[in-house]
Coordinates of C-alpha atoms and ligand atoms in Angstrom, one line a residue:
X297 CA 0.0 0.0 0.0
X298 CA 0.8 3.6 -0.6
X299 CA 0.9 5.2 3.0
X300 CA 0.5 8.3 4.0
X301 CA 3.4 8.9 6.5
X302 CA 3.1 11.1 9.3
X303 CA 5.3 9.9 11.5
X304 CA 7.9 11.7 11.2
X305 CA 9.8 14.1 8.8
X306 CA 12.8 11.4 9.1
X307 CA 10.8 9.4 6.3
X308 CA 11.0 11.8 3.7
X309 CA 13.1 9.9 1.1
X310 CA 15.2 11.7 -1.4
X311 CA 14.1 13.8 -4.3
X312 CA 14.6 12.8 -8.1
X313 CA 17.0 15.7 -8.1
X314 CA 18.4 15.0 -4.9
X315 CA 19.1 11.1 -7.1
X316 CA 20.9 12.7 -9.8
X317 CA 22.8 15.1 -8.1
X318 CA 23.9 11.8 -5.9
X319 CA 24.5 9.7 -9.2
X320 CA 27.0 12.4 -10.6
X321 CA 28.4 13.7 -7.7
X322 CA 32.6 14.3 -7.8
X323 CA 33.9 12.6 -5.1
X324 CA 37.4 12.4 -3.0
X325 CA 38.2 10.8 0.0
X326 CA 37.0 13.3 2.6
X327 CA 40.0 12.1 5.4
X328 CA 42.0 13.5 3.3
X329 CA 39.6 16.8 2.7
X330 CA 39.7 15.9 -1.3
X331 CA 35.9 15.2 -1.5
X332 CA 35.0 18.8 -3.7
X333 CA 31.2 17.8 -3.3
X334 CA 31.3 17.6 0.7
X335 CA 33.5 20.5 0.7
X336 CA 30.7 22.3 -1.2
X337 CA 28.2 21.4 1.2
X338 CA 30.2 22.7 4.5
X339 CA 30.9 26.1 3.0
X340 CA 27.4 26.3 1.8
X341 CA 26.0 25.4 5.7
X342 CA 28.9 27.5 7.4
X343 CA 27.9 30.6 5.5
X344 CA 24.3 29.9 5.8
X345 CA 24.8 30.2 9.4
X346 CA 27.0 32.7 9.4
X347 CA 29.6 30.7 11.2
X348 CA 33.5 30.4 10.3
X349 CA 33.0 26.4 9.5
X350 CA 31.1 23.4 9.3
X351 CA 31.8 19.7 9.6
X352 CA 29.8 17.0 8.0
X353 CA 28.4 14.1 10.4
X354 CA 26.3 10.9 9.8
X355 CA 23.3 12.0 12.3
X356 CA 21.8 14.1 14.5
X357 CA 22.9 12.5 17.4
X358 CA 26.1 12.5 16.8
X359 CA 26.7 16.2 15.8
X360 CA 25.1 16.6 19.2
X361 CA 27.6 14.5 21.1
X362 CA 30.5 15.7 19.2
X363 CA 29.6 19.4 20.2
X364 CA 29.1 18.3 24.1
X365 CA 32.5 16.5 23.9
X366 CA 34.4 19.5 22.4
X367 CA 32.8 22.1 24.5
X368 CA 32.8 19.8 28.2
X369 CA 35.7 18.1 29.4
X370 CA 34.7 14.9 32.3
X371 CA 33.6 16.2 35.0
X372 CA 31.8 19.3 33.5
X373 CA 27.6 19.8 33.6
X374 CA 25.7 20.8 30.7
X375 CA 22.5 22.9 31.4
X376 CA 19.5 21.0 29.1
X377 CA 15.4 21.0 28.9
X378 CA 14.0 17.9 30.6
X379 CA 11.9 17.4 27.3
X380 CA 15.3 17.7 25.0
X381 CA 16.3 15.3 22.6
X382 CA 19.5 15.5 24.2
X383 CA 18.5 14.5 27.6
X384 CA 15.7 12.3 26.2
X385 CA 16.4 10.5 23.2
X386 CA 20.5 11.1 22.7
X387 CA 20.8 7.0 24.6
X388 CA 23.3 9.1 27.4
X389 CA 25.6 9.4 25.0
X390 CA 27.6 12.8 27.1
X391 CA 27.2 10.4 30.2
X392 CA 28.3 7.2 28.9
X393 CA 31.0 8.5 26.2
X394 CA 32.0 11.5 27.9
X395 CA 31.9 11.5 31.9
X396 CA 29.5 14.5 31.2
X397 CA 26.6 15.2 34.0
X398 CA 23.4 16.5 32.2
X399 CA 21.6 19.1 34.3
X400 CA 17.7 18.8 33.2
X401 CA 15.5 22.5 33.8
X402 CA 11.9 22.3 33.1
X403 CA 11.4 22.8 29.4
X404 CA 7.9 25.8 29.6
X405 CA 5.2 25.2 27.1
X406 CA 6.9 27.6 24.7
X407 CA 10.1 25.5 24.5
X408 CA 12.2 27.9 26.4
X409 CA 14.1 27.3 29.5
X410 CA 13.5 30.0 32.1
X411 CA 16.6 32.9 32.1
X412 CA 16.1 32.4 35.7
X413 CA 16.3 28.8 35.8
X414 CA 19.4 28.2 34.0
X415 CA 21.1 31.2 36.5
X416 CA 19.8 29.1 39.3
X417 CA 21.4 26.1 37.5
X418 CA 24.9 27.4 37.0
X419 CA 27.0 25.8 39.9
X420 CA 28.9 28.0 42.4
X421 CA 33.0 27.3 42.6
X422 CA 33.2 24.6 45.2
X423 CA 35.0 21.6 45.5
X424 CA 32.1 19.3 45.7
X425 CA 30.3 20.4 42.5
X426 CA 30.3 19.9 39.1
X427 CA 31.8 22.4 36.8
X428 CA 29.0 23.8 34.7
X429 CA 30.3 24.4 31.0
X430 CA 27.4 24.6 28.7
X431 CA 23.7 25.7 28.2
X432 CA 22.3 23.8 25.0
X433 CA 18.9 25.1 23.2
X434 CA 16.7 23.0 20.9
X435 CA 14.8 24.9 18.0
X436 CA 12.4 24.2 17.2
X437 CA 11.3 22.4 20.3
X438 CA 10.1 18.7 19.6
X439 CA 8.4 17.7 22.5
X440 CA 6.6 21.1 23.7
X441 CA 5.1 21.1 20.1
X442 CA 6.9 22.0 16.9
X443 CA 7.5 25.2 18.6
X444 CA 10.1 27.8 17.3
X445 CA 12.2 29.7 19.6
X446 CA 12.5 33.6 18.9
X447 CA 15.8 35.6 18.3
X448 CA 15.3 37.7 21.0
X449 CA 15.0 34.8 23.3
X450 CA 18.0 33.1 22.2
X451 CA 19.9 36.0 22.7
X452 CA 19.0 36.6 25.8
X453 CA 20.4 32.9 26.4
X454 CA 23.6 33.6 25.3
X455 CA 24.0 37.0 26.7
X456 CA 23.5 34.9 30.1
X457 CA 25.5 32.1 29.0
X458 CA 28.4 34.5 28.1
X459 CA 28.1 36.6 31.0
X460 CA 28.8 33.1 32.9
X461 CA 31.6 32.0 31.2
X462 CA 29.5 28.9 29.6
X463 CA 29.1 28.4 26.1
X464 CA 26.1 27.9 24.0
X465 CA 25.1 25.0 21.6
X466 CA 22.0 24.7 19.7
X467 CA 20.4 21.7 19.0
X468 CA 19.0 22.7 15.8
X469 CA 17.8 19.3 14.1
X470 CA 14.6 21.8 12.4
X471 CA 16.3 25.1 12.8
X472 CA 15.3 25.8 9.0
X473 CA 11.8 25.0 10.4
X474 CA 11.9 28.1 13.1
X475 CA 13.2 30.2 10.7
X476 CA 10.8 30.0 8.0
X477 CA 8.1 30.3 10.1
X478 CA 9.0 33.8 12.4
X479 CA 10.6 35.2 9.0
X480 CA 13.9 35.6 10.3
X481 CA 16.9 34.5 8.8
X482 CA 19.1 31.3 10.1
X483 CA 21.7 33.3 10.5
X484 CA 20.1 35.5 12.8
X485 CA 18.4 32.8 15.0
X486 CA 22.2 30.9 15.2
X487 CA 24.0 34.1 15.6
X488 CA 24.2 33.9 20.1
X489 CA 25.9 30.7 19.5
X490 CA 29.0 29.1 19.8
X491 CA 27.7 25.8 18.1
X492 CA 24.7 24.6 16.1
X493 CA 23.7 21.5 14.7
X494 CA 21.3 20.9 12.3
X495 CA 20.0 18.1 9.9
X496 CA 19.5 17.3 6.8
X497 CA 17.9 14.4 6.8
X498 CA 14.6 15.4 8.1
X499 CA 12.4 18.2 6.8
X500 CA 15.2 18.9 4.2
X501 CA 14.8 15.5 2.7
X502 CA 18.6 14.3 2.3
X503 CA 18.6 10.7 2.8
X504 CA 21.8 10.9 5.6
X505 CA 23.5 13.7 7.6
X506 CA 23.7 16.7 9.9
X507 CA 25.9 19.2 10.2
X508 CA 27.8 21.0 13.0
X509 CA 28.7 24.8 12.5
X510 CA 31.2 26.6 14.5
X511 CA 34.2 28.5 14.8
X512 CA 37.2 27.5 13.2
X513 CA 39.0 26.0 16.6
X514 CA 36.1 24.5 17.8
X515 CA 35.0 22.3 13.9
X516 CA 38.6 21.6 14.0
X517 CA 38.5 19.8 17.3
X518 CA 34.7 18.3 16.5
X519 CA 36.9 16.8 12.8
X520 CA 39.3 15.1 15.4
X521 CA 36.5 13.6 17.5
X522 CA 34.3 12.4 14.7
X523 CA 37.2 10.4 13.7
X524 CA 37.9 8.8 17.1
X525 CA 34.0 7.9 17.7
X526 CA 34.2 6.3 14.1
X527 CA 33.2 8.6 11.7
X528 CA 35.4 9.4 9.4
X529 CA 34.0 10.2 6.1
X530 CA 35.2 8.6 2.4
X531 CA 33.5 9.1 -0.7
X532 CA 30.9 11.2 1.2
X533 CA 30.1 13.3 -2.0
X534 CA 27.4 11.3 -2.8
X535 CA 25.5 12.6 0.1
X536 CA 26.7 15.4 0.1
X537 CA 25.4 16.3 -3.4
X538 CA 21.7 15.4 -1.9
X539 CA 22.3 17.8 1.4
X540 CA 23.6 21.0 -1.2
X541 CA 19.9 20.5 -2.6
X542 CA 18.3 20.5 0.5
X543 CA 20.1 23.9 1.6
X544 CA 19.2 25.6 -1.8
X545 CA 16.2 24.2 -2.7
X546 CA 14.0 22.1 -0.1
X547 CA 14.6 25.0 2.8
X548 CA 12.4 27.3 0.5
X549 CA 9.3 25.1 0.5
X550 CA 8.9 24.7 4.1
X551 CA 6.3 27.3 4.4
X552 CA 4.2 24.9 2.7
X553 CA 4.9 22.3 4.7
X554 CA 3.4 24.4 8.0
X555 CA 0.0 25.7 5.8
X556 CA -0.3 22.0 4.8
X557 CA 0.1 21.2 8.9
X558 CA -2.4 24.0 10.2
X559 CA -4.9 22.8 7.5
X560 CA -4.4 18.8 8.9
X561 CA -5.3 20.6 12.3
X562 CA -8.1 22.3 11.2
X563 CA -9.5 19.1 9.8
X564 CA -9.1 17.1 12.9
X565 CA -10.4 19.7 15.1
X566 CA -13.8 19.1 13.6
X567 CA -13.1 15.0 14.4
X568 CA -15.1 13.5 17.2
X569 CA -12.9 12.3 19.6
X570 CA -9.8 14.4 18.6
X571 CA -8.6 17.3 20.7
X572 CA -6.0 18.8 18.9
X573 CA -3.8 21.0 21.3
X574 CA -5.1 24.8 21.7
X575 CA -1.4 26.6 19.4
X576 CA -0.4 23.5 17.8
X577 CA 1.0 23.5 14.8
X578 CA 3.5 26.2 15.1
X579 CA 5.8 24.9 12.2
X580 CA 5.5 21.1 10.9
X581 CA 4.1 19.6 14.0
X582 CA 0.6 18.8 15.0
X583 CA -0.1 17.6 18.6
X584 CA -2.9 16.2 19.7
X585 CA -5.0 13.7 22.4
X586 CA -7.8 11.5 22.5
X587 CA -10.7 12.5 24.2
X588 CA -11.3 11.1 27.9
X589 CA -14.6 9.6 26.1
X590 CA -12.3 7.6 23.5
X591 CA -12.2 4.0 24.8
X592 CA -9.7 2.9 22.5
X593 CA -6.1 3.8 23.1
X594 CA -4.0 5.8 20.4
X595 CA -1.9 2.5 19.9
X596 CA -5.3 0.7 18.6
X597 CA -6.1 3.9 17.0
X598 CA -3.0 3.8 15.4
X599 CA -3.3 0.3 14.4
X600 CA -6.5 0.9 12.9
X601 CA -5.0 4.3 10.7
X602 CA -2.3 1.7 9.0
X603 CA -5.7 -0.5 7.7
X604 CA -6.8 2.8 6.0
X605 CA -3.1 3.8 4.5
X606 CA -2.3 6.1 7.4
X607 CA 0.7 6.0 9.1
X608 CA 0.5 7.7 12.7
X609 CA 3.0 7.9 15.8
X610 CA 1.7 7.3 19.1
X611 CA 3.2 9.5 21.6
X612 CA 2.1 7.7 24.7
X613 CA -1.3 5.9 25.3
X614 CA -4.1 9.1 24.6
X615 CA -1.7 11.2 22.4
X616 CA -0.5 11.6 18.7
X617 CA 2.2 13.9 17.2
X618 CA 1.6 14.6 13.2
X619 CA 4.4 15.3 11.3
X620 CA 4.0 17.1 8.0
X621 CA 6.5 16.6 5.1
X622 CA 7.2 17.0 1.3
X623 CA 5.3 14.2 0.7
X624 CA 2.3 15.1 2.5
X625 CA 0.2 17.1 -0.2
X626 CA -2.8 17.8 0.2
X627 CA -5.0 15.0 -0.7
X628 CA -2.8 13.2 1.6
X629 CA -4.1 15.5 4.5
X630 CA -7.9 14.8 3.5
X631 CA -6.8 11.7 3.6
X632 CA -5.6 11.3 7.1
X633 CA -9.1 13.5 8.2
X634 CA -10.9 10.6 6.8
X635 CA -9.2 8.2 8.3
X636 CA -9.2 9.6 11.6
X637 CA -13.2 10.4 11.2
X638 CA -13.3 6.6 10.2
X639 CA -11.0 5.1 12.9
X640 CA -13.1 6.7 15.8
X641 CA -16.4 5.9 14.5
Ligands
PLP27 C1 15.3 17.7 18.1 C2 16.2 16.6 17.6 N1 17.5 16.7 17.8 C3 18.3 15.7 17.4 C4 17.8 14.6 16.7 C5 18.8 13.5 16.3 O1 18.9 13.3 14.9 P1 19.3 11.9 14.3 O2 18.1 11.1 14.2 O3 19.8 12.3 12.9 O4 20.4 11.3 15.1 C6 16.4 14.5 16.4 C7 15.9 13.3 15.7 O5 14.7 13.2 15.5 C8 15.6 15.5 16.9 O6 14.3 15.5 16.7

């Protein structure tokens, strides 16, 4: 069958330009730094983001990592939302790989961490604590909804940060996302921080990679450490290729990808048995929950979506997260009403 896939913007697969820009990619071995494709691609993302330079990494996660690792040293504590990917989903990667304590503040419904809770976090000089090192943002905000964070905000985080002798890294995974949809530029949003990550591979559409920007110092140190965790890149040009397309091309059609979300809300808030949460979406995100009168749970519910072509996540027993994507026209959002009106009847 032909699903509709909402369960992520991970699924997206690549583009047929994204396929031939792979198939005729010039490639090097990137150890060396003779890949001209891959090189392409990190001056592209470093200028995007108005940083000195940019490295290349598999995923996510470990663009994340490697940032924790070059900014913390054992020992150190990294101040992080207790609904981050970092804390969360990141399998305790700083703990487990790099003697790094994570020190989880409340994540508020906007996304933010409170300025005051993250002064209240940073530890005093004393022989019994932790050395705090690091403040790390995510933008947009997964968990609290899709939500983007502002550039005032962020800048009021690094101000604090710098003030305190810690640096700042952004978990950016759908910084794109928060972008587009407050109007501002990347550059702007990134421009507080000492270190940003962001992927490719999600509402971009590349088939692999993040990257990390940075200064020069810092990417220099993160090229040394990708090697040691086993990530040196070869003939990595034939991603790379995909990922240039995704900064020039696919970052300009994410607008539609949030109309095409707040119409999939607008559709389910007339559903019996939906309650779609009061802001969402803010960018590519829909949350929502099943009604207390729903006597399924959203793991039937979900079950019973894949029979009719729908692919849902299931966040936790009552609740759903929607996630819009290039593939997800708009017949493919009727589609998903339908099913939904369906699947509680
Ligand atoms: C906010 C956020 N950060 C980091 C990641 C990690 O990315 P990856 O799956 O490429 O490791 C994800 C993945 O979904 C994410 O949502």
């Amino acid at each position: 069958m032909d699903y509709v896939d909402l369960r992520s913007d991970t699924v997206t697969k690549p583009t047929p330009e994204m396929r031939e820009a792979m198939a005729e990619a010039e490639v090097g071995d990137d150890v060396y730094r003779d890949d001209p494709t891959l090189n392409r691609l990190e001056e592209l993302a470093a200028d995007m983001l108005g940083k000195q330079s940019a490295l290349f990494v598999p995923s996510g996660t470990m663009g994340n990592l490697i940032a924790l690792l070059v900014h913390c040293q054992r020992g150190h504590e990294v101040i992080v939302g207790n609904q981050s990917h970092i804390y969360l989903n990141e399998a305790g990667g700083m703990s487990a790989l790099g003697g790094i304590q994570p020190c989880p503040i409340q994540n508020q419904s906007d996304g933010t961490l409170a300025l005051l809770d993250i002064l209240a976090s940073i530890r005093t000089e004393d022989v019994h604590h932790p050395i705090t090192r690091l403040v790390c943002l995510e933008n947009t905000q997964n968990i609290c909804g899709g939500v983007p964070l502002t550039v005032e905000y962020t800048c009021q985080v690094g101000e604090l940060a710098h003030r305190n002798d810690l640096s700042l890294h952004i978990d950016g995974a759908r910084i794109f996302n928060a972008a587009v949809a407050q109007n501002v530029s990347v550059r702007e949003l990134v421009e507080p921080a000492d270190s940003v990550m962001f992927c490719l591979s999600k509402a971009l559409a590349a088939p692999i990679g993040s990257l990390l920007v940075g200064g020069d110092t810092f990417i220099a140190r993160a090229r040394h450490l990708r090697k040691m965790l086993g990530g040196g890149m070869r003939q990595v040009g034939v991603v790379a290729a995909a990922g240039i397309i995704s900064l020039e091309q696919m970052t300009k059609r994410l607008k539609d990808d949030h109309a095409r979300a707040k119409k999939l809300a607008n559709g389910l808030r007339h559903v019996n048995g939906l309650a779609v949460d009061a802001n969402s979406p803010y960018t590519n995100m829909v949350y929502l929950n099943l009604s207390t009168d729903v006597a399924l749970s959203a793991q039937q519910i979900t079950q019973k979506m894949k029979d009719l072509g729908v692919l849902v996540d299931a966040e936790n027993a009552r609740r759903f997260r929607l996630v819009t994507h290039y593939s997800i026209d708009d017949e493919a959002v009727e589609k998903t009403v339908s099913a939904f009106q369906k699947a509680l009847n």
